[in-house]
Short mmCIF file of C-alpha atoms and ligand atoms in Angstrom, two decimals:
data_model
loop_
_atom_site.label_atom_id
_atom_site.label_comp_id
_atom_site.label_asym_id
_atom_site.label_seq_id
_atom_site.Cartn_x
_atom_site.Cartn_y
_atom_site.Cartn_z
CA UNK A 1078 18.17 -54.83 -98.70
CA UNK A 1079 19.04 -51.07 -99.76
CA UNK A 1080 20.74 -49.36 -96.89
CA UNK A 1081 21.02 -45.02 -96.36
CA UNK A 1082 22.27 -42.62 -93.88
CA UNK A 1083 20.08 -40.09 -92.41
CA UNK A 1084 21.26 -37.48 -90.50
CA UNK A 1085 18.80 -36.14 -87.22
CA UNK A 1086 18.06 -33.23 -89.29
CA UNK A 1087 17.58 -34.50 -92.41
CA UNK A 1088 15.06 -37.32 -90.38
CA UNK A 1089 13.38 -34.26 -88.73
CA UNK A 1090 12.74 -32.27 -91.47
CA UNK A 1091 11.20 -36.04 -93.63
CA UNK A 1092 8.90 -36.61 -90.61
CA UNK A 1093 7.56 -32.78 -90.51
CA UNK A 1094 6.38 -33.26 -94.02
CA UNK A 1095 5.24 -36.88 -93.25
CA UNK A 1096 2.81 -35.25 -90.23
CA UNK A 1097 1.89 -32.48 -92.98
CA UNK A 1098 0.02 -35.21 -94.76
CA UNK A 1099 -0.75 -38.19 -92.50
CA UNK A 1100 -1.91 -39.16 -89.38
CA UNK A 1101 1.69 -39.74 -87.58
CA UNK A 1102 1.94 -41.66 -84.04
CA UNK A 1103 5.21 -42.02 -81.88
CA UNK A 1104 5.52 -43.37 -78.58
CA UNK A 1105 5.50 -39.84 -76.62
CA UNK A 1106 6.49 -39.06 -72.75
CA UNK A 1107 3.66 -39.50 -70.62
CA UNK A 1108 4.34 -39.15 -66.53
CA UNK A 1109 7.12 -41.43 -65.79
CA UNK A 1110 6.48 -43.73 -68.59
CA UNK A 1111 5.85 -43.94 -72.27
CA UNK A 1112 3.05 -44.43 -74.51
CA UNK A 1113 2.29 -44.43 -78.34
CA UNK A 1114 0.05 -40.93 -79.15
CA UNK A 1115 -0.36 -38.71 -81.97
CA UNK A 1116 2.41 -36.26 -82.61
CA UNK A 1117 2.08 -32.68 -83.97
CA UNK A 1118 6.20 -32.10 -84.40
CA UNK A 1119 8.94 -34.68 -84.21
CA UNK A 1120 10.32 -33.17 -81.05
CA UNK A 1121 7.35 -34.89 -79.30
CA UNK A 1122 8.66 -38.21 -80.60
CA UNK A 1123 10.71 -40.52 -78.17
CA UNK A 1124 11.31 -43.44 -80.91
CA UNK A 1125 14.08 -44.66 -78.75
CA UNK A 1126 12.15 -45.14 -75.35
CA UNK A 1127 11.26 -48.97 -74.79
CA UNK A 1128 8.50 -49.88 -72.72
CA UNK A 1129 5.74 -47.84 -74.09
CA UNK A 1130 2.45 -48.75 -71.73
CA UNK A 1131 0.89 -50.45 -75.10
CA UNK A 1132 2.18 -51.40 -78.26
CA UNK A 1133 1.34 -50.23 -81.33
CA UNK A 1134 -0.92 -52.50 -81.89
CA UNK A 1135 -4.03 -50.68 -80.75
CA UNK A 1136 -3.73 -48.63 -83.87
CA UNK A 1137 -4.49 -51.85 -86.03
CA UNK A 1138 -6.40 -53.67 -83.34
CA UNK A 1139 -8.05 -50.74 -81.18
CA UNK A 1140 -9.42 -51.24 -77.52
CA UNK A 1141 -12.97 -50.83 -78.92
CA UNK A 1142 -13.86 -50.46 -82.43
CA UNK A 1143 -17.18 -50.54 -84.13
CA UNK A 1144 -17.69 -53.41 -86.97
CA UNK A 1145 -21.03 -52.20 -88.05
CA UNK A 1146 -24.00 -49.84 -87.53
CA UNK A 1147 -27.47 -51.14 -87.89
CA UNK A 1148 -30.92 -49.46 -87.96
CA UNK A 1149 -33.85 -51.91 -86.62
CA UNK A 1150 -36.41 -49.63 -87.91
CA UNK A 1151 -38.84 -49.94 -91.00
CA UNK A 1152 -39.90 -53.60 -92.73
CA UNK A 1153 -36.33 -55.22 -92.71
CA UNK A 1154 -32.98 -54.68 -90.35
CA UNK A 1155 -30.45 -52.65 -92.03
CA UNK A 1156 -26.76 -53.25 -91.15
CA UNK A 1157 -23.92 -51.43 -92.85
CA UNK A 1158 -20.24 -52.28 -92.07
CA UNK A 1159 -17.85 -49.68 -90.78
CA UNK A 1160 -14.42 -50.35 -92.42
CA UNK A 1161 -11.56 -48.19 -91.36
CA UNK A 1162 -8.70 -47.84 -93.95
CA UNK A 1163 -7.54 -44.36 -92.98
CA UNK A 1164 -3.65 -44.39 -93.36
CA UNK A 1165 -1.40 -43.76 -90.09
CA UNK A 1166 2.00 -43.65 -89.72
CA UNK A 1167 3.52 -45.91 -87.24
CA UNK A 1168 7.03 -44.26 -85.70
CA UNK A 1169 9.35 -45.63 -83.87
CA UNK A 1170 7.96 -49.52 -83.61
CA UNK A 1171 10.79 -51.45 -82.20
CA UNK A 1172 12.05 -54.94 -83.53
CA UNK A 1173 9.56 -57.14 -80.45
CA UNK A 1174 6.51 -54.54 -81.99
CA UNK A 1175 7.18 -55.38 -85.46
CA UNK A 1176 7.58 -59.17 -84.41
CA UNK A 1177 4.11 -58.95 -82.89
CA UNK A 1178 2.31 -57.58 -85.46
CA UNK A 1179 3.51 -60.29 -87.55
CA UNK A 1180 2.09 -62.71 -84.87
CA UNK A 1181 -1.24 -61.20 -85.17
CA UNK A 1182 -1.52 -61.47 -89.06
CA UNK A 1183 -1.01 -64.72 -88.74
CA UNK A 1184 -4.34 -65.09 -87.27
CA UNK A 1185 -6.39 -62.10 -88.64
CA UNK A 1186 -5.01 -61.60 -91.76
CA UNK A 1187 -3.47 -65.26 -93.19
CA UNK A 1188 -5.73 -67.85 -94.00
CA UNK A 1189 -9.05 -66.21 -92.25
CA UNK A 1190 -9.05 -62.92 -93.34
CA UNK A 1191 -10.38 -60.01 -90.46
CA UNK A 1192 -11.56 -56.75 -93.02
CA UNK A 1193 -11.97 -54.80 -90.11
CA UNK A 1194 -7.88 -55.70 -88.90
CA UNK A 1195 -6.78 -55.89 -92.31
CA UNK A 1196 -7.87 -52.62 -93.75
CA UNK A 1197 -5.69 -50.94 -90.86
CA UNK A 1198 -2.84 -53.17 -91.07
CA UNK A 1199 -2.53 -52.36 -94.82
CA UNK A 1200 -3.02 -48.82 -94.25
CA UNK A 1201 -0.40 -48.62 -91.81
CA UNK A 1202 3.06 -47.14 -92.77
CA UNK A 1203 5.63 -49.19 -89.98
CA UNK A 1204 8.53 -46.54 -89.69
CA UNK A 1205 10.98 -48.81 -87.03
CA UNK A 1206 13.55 -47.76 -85.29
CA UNK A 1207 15.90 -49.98 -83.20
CA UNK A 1208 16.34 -49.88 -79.32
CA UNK A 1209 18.49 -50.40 -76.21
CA UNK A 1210 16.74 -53.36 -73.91
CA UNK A 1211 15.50 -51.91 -70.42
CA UNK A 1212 15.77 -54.65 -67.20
CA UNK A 1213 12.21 -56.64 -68.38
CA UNK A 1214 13.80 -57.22 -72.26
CA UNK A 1215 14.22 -60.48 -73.42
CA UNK A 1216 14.03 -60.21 -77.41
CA UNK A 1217 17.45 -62.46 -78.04
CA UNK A 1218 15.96 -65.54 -76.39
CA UNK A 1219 12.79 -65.51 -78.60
CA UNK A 1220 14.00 -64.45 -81.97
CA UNK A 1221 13.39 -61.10 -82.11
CA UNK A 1222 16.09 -58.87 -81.17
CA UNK A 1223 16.65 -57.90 -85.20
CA UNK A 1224 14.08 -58.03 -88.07
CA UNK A 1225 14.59 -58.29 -91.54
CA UNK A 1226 11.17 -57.38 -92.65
CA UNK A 1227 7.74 -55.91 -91.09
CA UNK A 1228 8.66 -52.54 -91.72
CA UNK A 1229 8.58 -49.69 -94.95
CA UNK A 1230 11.84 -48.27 -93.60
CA UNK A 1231 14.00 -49.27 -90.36
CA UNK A 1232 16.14 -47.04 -88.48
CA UNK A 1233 19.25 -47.81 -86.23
CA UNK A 1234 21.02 -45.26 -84.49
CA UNK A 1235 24.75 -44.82 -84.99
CA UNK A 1236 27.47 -44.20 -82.67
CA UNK A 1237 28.91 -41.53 -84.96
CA UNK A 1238 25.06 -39.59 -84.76
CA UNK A 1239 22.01 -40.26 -87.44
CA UNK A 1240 20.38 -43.35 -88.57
CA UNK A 1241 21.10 -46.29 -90.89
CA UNK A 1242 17.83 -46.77 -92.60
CA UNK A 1243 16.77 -50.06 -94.26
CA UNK A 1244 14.00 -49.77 -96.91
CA UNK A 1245 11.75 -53.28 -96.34
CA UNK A 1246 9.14 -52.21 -98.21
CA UNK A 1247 8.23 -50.74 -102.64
CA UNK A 1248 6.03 -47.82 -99.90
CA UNK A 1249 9.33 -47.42 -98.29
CA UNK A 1250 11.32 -46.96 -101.11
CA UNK A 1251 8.79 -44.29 -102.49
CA UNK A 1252 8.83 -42.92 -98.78
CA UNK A 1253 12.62 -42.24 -98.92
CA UNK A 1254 12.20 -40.30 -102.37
CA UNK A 1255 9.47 -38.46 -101.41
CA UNK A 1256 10.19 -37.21 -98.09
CA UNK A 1257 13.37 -38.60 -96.88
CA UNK A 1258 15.01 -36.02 -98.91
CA UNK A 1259 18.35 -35.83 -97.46
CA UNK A 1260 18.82 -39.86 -97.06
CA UNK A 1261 22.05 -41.05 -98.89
CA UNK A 1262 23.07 -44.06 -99.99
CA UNK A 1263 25.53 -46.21 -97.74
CA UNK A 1264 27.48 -49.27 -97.73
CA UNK A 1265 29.62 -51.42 -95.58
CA UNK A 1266 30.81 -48.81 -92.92
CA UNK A 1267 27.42 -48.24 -91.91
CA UNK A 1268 26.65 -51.67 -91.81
CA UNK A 1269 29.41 -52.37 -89.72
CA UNK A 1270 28.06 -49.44 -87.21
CA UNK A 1271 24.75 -51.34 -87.79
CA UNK A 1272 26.12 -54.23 -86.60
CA UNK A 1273 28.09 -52.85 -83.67
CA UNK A 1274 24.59 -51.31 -82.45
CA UNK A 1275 22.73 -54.66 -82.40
CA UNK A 1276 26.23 -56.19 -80.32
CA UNK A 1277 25.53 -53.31 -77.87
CA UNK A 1278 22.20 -54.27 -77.49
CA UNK A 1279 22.51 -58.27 -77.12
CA UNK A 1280 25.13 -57.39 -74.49
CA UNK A 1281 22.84 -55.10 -72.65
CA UNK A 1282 19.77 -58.21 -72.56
CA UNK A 1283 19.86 -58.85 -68.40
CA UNK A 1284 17.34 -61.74 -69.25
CA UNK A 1285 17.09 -64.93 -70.99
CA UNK A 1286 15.43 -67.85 -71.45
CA UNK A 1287 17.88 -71.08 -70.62
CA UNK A 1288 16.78 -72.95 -73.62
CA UNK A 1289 16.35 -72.38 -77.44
CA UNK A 1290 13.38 -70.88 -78.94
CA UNK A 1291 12.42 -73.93 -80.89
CA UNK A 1292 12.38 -76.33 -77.50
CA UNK A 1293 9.71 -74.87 -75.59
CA UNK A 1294 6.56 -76.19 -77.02
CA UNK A 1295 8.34 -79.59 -76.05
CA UNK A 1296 8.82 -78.13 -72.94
CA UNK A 1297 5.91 -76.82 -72.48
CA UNK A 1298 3.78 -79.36 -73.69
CA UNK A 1299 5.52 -81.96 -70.78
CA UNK A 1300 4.93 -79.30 -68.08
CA UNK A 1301 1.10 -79.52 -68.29
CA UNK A 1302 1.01 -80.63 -64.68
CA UNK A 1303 4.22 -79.28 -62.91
CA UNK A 1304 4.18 -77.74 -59.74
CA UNK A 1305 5.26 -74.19 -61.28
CA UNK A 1306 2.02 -73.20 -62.46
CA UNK A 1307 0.29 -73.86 -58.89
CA UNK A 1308 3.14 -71.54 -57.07
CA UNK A 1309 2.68 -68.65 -59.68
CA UNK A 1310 -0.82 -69.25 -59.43
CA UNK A 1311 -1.25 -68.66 -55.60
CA UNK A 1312 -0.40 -65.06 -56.16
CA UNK A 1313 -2.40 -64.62 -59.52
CA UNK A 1314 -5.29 -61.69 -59.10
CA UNK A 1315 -6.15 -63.03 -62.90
CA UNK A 1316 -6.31 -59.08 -63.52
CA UNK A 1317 -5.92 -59.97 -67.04
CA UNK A 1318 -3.16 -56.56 -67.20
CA UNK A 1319 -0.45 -59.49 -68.68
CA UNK A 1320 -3.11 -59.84 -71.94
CA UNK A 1321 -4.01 -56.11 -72.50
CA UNK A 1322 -0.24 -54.73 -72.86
CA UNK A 1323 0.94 -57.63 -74.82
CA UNK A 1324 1.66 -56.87 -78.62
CA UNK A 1325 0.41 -60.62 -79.57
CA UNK A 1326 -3.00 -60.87 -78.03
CA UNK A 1327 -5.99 -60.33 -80.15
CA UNK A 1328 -8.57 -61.96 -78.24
CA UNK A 1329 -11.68 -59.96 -78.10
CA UNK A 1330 -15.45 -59.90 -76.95
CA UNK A 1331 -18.29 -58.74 -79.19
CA UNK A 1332 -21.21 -56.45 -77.79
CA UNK A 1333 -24.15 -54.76 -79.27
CA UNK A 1334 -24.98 -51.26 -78.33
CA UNK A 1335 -28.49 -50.38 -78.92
CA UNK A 1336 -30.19 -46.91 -78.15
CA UNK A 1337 -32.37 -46.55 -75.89
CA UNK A 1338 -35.66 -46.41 -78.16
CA UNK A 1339 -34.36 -49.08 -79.77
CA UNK A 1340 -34.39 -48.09 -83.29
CA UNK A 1341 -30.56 -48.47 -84.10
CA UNK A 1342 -26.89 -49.52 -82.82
CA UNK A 1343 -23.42 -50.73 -83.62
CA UNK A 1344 -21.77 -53.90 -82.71
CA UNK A 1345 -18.37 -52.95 -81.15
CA UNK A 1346 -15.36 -55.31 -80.83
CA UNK A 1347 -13.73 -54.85 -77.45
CA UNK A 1348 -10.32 -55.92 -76.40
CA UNK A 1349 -10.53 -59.77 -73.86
CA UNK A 1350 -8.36 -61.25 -72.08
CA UNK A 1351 -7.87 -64.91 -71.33
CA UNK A 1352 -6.28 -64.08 -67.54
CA UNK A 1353 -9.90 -63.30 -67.08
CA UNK A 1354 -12.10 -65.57 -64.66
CA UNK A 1355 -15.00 -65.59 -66.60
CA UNK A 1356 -13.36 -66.02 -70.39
CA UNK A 1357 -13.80 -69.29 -70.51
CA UNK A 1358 -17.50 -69.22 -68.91
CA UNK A 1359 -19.93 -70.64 -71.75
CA UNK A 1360 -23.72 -70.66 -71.27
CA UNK A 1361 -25.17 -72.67 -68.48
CA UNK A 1362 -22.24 -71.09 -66.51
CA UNK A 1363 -19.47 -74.36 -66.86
CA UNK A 1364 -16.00 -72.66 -67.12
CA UNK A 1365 -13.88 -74.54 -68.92
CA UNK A 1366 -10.54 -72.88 -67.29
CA UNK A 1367 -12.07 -71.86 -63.50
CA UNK A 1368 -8.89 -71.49 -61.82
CA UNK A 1369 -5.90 -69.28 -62.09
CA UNK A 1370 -3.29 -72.15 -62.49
CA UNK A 1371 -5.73 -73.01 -65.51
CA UNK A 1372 -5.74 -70.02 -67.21
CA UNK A 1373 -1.71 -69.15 -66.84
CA UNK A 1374 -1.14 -72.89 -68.38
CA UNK A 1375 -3.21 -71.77 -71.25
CA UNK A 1376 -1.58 -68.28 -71.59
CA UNK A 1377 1.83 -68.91 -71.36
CA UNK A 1378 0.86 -72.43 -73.75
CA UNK A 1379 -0.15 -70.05 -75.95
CA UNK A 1380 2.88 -67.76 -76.47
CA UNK A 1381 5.25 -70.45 -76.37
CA UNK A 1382 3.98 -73.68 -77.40
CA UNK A 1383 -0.18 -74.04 -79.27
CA UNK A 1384 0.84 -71.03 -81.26
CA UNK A 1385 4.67 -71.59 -81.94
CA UNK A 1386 3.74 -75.41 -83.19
CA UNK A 1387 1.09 -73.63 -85.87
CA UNK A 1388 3.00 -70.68 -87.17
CA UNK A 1389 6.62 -71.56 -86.33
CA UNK A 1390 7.66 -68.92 -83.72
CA UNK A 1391 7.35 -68.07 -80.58
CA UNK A 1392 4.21 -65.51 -80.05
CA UNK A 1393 6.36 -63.70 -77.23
CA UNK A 1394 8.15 -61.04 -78.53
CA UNK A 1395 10.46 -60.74 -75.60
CA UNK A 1396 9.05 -56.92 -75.03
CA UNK A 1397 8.88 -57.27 -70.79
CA UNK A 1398 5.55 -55.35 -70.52
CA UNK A 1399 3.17 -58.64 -69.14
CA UNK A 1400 6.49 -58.47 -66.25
CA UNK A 1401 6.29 -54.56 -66.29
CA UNK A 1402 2.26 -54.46 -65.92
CA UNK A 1403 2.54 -57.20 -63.35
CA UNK A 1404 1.56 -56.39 -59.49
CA UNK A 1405 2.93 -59.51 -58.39
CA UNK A 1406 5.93 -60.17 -60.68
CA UNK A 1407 5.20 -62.90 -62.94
CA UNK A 1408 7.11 -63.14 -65.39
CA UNK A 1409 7.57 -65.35 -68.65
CA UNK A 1410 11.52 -65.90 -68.35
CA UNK A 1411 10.95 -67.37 -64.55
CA UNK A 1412 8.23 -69.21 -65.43
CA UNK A 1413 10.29 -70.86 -68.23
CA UNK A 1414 13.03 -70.96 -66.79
CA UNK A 1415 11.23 -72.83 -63.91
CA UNK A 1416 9.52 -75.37 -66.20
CA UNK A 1417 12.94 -75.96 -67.77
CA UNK A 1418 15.01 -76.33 -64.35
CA UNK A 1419 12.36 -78.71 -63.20
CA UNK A 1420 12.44 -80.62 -66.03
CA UNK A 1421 16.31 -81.26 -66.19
CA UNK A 1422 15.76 -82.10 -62.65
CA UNK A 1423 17.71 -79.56 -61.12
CA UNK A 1424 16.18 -77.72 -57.52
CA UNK A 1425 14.89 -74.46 -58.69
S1 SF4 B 941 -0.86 -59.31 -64.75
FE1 SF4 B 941 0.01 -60.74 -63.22
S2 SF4 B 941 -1.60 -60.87 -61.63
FE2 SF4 B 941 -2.59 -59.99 -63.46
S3 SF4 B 941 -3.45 -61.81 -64.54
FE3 SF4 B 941 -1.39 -61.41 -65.42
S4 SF4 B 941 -0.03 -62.77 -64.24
FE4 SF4 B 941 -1.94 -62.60 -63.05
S1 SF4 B 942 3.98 -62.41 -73.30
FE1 SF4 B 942 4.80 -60.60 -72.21
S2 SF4 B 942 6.94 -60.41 -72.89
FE2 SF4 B 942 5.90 -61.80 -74.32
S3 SF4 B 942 5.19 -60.46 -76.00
FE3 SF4 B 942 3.47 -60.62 -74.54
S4 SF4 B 942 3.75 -58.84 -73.16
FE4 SF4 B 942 5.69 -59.12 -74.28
#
């Protein structure tokens, strides 16, 4: 993979002509924590900060988006469908961000094929940047504290100031030539600072998961019944807070809105989450998860086990925002770390 060196001036000046031309989102400062917004200037940017509130996922996979318009009026419905392919750049997506947009493609845009998702997910430019873990990281137990594609270019910072930047991408290769002007070409001492940055990190992980990645949907699939899930479920509001920040949900509802006279509308897809009491509520009101303990055995199944057996990785990223959103502190690591104490038989 071609490798340059960027200085922060040089990456300041590429981005000002970037936001000349596209729509350009960064995670930005917002209160005491960080979230991914538009930017008008680079100084806005914080592509460093972990932790942003969501992930960047809402720009491929919004809260609420409409799929199609429909008039009801004259001889026969009408329905047109609204397809959004307007290009946005994507700054400072971290390696767990870039994992879970992988995850989602594996659903929406792999073998079933979501227009709506895909046309966004084409038309988004994924400039990533690496990051120093906060206390809720976990990326090295799941795979994901490096990536070595998901992204048009990737930058790490480097002890000695600037950026390494890996090209992943034929759009990020003409990105560098176009507007990463001042990028040079670089070689094994910047891969060695590389390298030393991603050491850094690992060391810095708090958290970790006390068995390998590719043993928990064994582990998970044995602990169907274990006590764990009916301790962590006691304290449970099923808020449904864990689903909305997480970079690999995509479960959603589908509403119609309808005017008032009745003569038109859109149907709107609108963010779900399975946390929820009444997700799994189908008509004649049977619910086929109706308790809390239900529902967190099917969410954390799904992140480590249903969806790791199908696609061959975990679908946690290791990003700590389900522990950061959480009122009542449940977490994924304790929870698997629980299931996996219990199951070697040692007192947890
Ligand atoms: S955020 Fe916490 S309390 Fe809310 S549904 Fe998720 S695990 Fe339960
Ligand atoms: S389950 Fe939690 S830690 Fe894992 S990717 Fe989702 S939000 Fe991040």
């Amino acid at each position: 993979m071609e490798l340059y060196r960027i200085d922060e001036k040089g990456l300041a000046e590429a981005m000002a002509r970037l936001i000349a031309e596209y729509r350009v989102v960064a995670p930005v400062e917002k209160g005491p924590r960080h979230v991914f917004d538009d930017i008008q200037d680079w100084s806005e940017a914080r592509p460093l900060a972990v932790g942003t509130v969501l992930p960047p996922k809402k720009f491929v996979f919004p809260q609420r988006e409409t799929l199609l318009r429909f008039q009801l009026t004259g001889e026969a419905p009408q329905a047109e469908a609204v397809v959004d392919d307007t290009p946005v750049v994507l700054a400072g997506v971290h390696p767990c961000d870039i994992t879970g947009l992988r995850c989602i493609d594996h659903t929406l845009a792999g073998r079933y094929f979501d227009e709506h998702y895909g046309a966004r997910r084409m038309n988004a430019i994924i400039l990533g940047f690496d990051c120093m873990p906060d206390g809720h990281c976990f990326c090295s137990s799941v795979g994901s504290l490096k990536v070595e594609s998901g992204f048009d270019l990737f930058f790490t910072p480097l002890q000695v100031g600037g950026y390494a930047v890996r090209v992943g991408t034929q759009r990020g290769r003409k990105l560098l030539e176009d507007y990463f002007t001042a990028a040079a070409p670089a070689g094994v001492y910047e891969e060695s600072l590389e390298e030393d940055f991603r050491k850094r990190k690992a060391a810095a992980i708090r958290l970790s998961i006390d068995a390998p990645v590719g043993d928990l949907p064994g582990i998970y699939q044995q602990a169907m019944r274990s006590k764990v899930w009916e301790k962590w479920a006691e304290v449970c509001f099923s808020c449904g807070s864990c689903n909305l920040v997480c970079p690999t949900c995509y479960c959603f509802d589908v509403q119609d809105r309808v005017s008032l006279d009745g003569a038109e509308g859109r149907r709107e897809r609108v963010w779900d989450s399975c946390m929820l009491a009444e997700f799994a509520e189908v008509a004649g009101g049977h619910n086929f998860r109706p308790t809390p303990s239900a529902r967190l055995i099917h969410r954390h199944n799904r992140k480590f086990n249903y969806q790791q057996d199908r696609y061959g990785e975990p679908h946690c990223t290791g990003c700590g925002r389900c522990a950061r959103a959480c009122l009542v502190h449940i977490d994924m690591v304790t929870i698997a770390n629980e299931l996996i104490a219990e199951q070697r038989g040692e007192a947890s």
